[in-house]
Coordinates of C-alpha atoms and ligand atoms in Angstrom, one line a residue:
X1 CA 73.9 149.8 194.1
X2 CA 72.5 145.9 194.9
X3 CA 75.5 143.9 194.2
X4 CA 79.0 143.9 194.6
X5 CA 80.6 140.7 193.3
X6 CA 84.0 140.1 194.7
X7 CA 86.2 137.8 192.8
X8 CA 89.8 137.2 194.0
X9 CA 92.2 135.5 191.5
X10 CA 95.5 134.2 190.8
X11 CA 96.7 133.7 187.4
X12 CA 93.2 132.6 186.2
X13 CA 93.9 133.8 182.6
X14 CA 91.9 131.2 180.8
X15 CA 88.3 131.2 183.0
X16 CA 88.4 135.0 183.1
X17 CA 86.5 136.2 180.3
X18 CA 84.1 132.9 180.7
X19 CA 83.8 134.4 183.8
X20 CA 82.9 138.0 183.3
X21 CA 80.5 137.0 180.2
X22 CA 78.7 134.8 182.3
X23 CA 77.9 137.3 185.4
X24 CA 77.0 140.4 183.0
X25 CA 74.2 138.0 181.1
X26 CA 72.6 137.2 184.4
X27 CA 73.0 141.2 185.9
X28 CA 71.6 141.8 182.6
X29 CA 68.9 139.0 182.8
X30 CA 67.6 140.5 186.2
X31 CA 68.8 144.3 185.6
X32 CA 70.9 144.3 189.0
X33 CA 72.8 147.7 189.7
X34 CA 76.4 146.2 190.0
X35 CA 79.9 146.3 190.7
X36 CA 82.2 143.4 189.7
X37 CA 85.7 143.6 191.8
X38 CA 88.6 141.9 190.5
X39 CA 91.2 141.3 193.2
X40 CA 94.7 139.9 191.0
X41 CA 96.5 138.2 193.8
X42 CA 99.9 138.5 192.4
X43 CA 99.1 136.5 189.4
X44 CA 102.5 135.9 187.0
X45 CA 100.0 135.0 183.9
X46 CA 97.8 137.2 181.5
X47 CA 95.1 137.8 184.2
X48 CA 95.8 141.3 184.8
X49 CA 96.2 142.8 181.4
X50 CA 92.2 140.9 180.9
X51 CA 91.0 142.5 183.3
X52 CA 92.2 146.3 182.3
X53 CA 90.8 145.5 179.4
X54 CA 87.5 144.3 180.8
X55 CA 87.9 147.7 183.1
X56 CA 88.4 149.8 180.0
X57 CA 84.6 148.8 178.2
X58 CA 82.9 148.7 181.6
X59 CA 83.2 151.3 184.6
X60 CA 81.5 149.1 186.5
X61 CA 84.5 146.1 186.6
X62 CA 86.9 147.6 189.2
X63 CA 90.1 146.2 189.6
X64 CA 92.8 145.7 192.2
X65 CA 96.2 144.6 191.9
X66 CA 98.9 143.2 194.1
X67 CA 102.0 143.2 192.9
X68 CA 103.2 139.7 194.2
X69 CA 100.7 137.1 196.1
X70 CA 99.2 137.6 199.7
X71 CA 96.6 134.8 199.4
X72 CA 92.9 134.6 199.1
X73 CA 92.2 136.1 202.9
X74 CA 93.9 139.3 202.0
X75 CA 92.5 139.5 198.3
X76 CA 89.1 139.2 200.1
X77 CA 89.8 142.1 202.6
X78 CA 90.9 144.1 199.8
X79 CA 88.1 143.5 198.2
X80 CA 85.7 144.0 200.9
X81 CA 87.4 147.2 201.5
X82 CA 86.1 149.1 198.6
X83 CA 82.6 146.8 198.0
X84 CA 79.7 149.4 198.0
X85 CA 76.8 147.2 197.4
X86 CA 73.6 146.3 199.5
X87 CA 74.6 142.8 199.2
X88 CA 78.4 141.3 198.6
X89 CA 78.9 138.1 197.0
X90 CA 82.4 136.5 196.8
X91 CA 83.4 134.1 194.0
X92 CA 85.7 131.9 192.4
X93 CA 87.4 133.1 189.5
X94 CA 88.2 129.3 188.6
X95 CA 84.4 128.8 187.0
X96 CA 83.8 126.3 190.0
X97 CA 80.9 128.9 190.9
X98 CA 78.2 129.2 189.3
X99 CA 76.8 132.9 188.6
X100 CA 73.3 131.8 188.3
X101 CA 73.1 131.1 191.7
X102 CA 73.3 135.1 192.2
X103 CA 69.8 136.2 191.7
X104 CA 68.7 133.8 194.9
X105 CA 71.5 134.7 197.3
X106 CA 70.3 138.0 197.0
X107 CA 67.1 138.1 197.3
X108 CA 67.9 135.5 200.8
X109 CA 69.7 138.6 202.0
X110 CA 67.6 141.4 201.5
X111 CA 63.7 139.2 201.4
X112 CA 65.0 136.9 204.8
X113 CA 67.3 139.7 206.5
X114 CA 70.2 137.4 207.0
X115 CA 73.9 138.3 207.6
X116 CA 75.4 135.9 205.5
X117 CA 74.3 133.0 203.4
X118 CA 77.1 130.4 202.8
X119 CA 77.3 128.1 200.0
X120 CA 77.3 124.3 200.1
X121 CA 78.7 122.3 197.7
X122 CA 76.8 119.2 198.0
X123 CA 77.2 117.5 195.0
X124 CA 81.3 118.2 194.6
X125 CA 83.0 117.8 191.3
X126 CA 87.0 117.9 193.3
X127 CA 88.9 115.1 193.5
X128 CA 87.6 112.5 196.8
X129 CA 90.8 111.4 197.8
X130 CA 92.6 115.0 198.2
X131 CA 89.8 116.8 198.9
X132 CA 86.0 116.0 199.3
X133 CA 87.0 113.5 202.5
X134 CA 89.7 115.7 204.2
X135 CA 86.7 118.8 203.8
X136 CA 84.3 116.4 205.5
X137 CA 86.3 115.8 208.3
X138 CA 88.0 119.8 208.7
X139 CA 84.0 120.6 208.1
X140 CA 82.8 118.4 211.0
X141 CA 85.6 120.0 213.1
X142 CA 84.9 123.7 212.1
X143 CA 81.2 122.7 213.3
X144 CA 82.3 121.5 216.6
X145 CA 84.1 125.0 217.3
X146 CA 82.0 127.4 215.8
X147 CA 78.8 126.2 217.3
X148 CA 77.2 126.8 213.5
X149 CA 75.2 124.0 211.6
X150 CA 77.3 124.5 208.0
X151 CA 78.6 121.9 205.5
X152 CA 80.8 123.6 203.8
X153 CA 82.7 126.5 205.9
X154 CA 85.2 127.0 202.9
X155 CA 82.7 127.7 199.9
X156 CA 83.9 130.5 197.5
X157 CA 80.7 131.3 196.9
X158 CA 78.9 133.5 199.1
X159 CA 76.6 136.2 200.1
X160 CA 77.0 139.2 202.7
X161 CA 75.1 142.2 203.8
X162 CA 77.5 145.1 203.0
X163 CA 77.7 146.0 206.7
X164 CA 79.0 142.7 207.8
X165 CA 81.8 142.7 205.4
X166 CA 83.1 145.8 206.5
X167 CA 82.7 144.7 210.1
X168 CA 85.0 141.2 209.6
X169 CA 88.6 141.4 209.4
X170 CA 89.4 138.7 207.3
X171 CA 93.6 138.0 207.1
X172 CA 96.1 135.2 207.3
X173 CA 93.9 132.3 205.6
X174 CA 91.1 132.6 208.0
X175 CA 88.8 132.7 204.5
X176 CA 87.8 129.4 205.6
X177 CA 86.1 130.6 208.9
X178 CA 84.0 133.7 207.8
X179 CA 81.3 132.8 208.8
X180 CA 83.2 131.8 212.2
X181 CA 84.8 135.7 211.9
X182 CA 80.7 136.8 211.6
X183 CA 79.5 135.0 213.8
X184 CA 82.0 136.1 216.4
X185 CA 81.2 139.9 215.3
X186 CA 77.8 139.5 216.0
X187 CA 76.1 138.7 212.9
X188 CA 74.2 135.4 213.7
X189 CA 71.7 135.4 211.2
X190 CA 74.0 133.0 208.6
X191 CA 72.5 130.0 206.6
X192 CA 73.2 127.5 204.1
X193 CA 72.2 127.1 200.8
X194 CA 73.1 124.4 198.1
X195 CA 74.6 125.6 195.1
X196 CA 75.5 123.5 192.2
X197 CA 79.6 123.1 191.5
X198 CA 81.5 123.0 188.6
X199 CA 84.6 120.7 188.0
X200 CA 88.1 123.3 187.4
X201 CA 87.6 124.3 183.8
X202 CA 91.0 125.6 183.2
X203 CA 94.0 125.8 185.0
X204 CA 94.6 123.8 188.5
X205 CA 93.6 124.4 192.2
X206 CA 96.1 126.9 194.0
X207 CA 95.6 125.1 197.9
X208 CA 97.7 122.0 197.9
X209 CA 97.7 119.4 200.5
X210 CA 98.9 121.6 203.3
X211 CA 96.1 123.4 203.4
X212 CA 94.0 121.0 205.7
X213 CA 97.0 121.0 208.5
X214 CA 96.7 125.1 208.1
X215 CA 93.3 125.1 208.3
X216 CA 93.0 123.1 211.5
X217 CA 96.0 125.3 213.1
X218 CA 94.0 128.4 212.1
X219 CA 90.9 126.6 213.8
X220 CA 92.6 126.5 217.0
X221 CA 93.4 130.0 216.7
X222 CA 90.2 131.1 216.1
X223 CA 88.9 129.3 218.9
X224 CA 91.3 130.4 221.1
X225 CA 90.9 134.1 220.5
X226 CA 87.0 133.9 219.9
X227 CA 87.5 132.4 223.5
X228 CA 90.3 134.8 225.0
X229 CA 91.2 136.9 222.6
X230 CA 89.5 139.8 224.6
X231 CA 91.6 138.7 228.1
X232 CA 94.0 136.5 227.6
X233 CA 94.7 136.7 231.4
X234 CA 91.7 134.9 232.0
X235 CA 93.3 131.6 230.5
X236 CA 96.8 132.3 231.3
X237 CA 96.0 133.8 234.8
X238 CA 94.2 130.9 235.3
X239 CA 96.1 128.5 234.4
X240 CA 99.5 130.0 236.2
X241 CA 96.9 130.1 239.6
X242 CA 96.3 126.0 239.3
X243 CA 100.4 125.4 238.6
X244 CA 101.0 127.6 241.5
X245 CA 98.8 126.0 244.0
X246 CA 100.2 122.1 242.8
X247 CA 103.6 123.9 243.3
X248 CA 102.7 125.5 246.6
X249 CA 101.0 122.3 247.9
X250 CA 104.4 120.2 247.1
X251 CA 106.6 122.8 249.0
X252 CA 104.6 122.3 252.0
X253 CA 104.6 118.6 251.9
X254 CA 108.2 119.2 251.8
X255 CA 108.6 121.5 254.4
X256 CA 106.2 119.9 257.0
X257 CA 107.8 116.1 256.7
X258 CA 110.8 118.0 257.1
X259 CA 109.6 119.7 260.4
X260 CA 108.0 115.9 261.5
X261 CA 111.2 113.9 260.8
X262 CA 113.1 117.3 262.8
X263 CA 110.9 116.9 265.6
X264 CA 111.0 112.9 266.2
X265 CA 114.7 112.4 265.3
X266 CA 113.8 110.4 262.2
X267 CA 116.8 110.1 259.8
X268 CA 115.7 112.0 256.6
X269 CA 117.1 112.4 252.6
X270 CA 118.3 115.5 251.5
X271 CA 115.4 117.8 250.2
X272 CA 116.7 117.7 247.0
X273 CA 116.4 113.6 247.0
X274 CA 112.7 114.1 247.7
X275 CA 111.1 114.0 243.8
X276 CA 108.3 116.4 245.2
X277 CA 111.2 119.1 245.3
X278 CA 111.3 118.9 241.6
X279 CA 107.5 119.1 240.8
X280 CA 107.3 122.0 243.3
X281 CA 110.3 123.5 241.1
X282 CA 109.2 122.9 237.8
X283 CA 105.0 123.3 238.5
X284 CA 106.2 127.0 240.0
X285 CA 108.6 127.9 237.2
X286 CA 105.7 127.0 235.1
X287 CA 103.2 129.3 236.4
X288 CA 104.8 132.3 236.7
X289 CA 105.5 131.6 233.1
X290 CA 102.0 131.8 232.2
X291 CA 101.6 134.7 234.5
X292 CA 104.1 136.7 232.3
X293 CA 102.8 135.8 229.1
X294 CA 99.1 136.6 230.4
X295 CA 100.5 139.5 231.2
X296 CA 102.2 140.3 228.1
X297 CA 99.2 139.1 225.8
X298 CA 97.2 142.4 227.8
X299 CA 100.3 144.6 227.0
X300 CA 99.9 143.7 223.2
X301 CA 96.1 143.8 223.3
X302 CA 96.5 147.1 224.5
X303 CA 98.9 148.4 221.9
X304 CA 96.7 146.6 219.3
X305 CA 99.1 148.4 216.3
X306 CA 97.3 148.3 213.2
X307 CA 100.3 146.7 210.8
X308 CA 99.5 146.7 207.3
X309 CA 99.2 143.2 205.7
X310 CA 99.3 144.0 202.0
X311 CA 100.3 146.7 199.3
X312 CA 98.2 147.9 196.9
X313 CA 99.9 148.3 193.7
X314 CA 97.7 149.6 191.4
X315 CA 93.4 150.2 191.1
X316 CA 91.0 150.4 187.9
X317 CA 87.4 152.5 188.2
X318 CA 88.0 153.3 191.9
Ligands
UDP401 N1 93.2 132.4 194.9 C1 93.8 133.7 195.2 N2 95.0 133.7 195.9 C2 95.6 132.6 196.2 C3 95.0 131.3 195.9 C4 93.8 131.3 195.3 O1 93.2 134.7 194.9 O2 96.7 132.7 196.8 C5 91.9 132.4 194.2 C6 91.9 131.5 193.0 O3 92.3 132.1 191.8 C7 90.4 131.1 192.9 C8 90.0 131.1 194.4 O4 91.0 131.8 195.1 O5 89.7 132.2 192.3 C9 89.9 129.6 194.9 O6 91.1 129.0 194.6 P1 91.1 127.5 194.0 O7 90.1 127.3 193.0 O8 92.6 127.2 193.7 O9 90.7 126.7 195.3 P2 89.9 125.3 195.4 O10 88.7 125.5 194.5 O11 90.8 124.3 194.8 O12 89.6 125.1 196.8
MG402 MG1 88.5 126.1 192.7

């Protein structure tokens, strides 16, 4: 099979069969072998009972169904999960993504060899105030971290070689960093490629404002664990050595202008008058506490328990 196109939605009632119309005529117009995944993210609307019927007239629309809403990240995974094509392409279900642009992503992926092509939505049709400039900015930063050249980290639309989508583990709302995820997995081959956007057609945007304080949160998180995820002693060990030796080097100050004022007969304050005391305290306090939790960060690496994030309620064709 070529293609798998993975679309996660929630309560998308209205674009659906738009949708699905639109991506058969152009598998049809290029005679792809494909799979169309539906991922219903706990959608309270009509959007399931479309797609069993759009899973009854064609095997190849497989469906997947949570019973109440986990978010886009684990939609995706789910997705993922069961995707069997050469190359996987993720989309909006909200019409904002524009099938035709299917054809070229994958022939980038299978002609070029790449990992991952990334959309970029350089001519947005979102609103500027809530969204375009906030994604500038959150853009710029995700550039800083990840160390990749992109525009537009968060595009729905995009294209994967089957292996690296079953080699990412997307959860939380990391969405936003796949490429980040990739790139940190290995798969460096990633590039950009404009794609046209579509204002909403129907029904309104499920991300509200919170979602750039979220996404900069998860930005440090990904940084961090890209960084010491693997050894977390390395940063806590580290830093628990440095607030140890500050700590140390006050105690001795203490202690040998105690022994000096001892030995000449000088009047002296009580140790715990001397303000070094209490850096000494605190800076040592301190460090062992990032001892520990280096040390408990390896106990939980070492576990690694794999929970399960989501429930699968119910699947069509698979
Ligand atoms: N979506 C989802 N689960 C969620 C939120 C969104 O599956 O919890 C889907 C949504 O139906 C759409 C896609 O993710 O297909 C992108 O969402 P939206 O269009 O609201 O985001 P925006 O375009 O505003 O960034
Ligand atoms: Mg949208």
């Amino acid at each position: 099979m070529q293609l798998s196109i993975v679309i996660p939605l929630l309560n998308e009632e209205k674009s659906l069969p738009e949708l699905y119309n639109w991506i058969l005529e152009v598998m049809l117009a290029h005679s792809f072998s494909y799979e169309i995944i539906f991922i219903n993210d706990g959608s309270t609307d009509h959007s399931w009972q479309i797609i069993e019927d759009l899973a009854t007239t064609n095997h190849l629309v497989k469906a997947i169904h949570f019973k109440k809403n986990y978010g886009k990240s684990q939609a995706l995974h789910a997705g993922f999960l069961i995707a069997q094509g050469d190359v996987v392409i993720t989309m909006d279900a909200d019409l904002q993504d524009n099938p035709e642009e299917i054809p070229e992503l994958y022939q980038l992926i299978t002609k070029d060899n790449l990992d991952i092509v990334s959309g970029w939505k350089k001519k947005r049709y979102d609103n500027v105030i809530t969204k375009n400039l906030p994604s500038k900015l959150f853009n710029l930063a995700a550039r800083k971290v990840a160390g990749l050249e992109l525009h537009d980290f968060n595009c729905g639309l995009k294209a994967y070689r089957l292996e690296v989508v079953k080699n990412i583990d997307v959860y939380g709302e990391m969405h936003r960093y796949i490429p980040l995820l990739a790139k940190n997995a290995g798969y460096t081959k990633i590039r950009e490629k404009e794609v046209k956007h579509q204002a909403r057609k129907y029904g309104e945007t499920k991300f509200g404002s919170e979602r750039f304080l979220h996404g900069l949160l998860d930005l440090i998180t990904i940084w961090f664990l890209s960084k010491f995820g693997k050894n977390p002693m390395h940063l806590f060990g580290g830093l628990g050595i440095l607030m140890f030796f500050v700590g140390f080097l006050s105690a001795l100050y203490i202690g040998v202008s105690k022994l000096y004022h001892l030995y000449h007969q000088i009047q002296d304050i009580l140790v715990t008058q001397n303000p070094w005391f209490y850096i000494a305290l605190t800076v040592m306090i301190i460090g062992t506490l990032f001892f520990l939790t280096g040390f408990v960060a390896e106990l939980i690496l070492r576990s690694n328990r794999k929970t399960e994030r989501y429930k699968v309620s119910k699947t069509l064709n698979h």
